[in-house]
XYZ file of C-alpha atoms in Angstrom:
65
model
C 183.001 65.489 144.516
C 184.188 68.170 141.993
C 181.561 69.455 139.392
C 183.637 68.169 136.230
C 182.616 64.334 138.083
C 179.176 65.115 138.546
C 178.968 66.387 134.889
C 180.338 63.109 134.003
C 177.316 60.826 135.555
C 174.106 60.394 133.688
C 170.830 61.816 136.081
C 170.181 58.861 137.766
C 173.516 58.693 139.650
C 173.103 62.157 140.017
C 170.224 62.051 141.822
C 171.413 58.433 143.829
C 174.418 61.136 145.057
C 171.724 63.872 146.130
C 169.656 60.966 148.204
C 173.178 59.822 149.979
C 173.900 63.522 150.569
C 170.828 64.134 152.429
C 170.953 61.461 154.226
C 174.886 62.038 155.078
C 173.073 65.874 155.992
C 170.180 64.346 158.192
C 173.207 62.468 160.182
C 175.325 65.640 160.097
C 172.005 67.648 161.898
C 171.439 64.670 164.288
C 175.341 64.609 165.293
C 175.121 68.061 165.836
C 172.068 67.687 168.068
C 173.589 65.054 169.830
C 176.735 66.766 170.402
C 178.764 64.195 168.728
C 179.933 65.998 165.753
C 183.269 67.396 165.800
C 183.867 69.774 162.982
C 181.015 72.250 161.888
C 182.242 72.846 158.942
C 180.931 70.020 157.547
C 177.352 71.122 157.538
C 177.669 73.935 155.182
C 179.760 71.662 152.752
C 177.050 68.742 152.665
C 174.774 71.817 151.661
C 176.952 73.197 148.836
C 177.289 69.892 147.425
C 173.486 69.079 147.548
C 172.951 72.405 145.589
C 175.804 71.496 143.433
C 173.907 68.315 142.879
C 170.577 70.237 142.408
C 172.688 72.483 139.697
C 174.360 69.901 137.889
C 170.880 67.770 137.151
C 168.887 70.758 136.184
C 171.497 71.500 133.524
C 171.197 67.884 132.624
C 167.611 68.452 132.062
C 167.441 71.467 130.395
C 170.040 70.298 127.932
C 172.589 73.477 129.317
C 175.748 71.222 128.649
């Protein structure tokens, strides 16, 4: 999800998209564990967008944009 989309949601479906990325995270960490997970590169890019998340809502609340 691109920044200019998560600008467009109000906070609460901001912060429904940060619960479903850390869960899609927590199954990332457990497919790793497991061995099951084919492409790595998928664990720093569930981070960035969980920060992106984390960015997006505390602009929201601090009236930023």
């Amino acid at each position: 999800m691109k920044v200019e989309e998560m600008r467009a949601l109000n906070v609460e479906g901001l912060l429904k998209k940060k619960e479903e990325a850390h869960e899609n995270l927590f199954n990332l960490r457990f497919r790793l564990v497991t061995r099951q997970l084919i492409n790595h590169c998928e664990l720093p890019r569930a981070k960035k967008e969980i920060a992106r998340l984390e960015t997006v809502i505390m602009e929201k609340e601090l009236g930023i944009r």
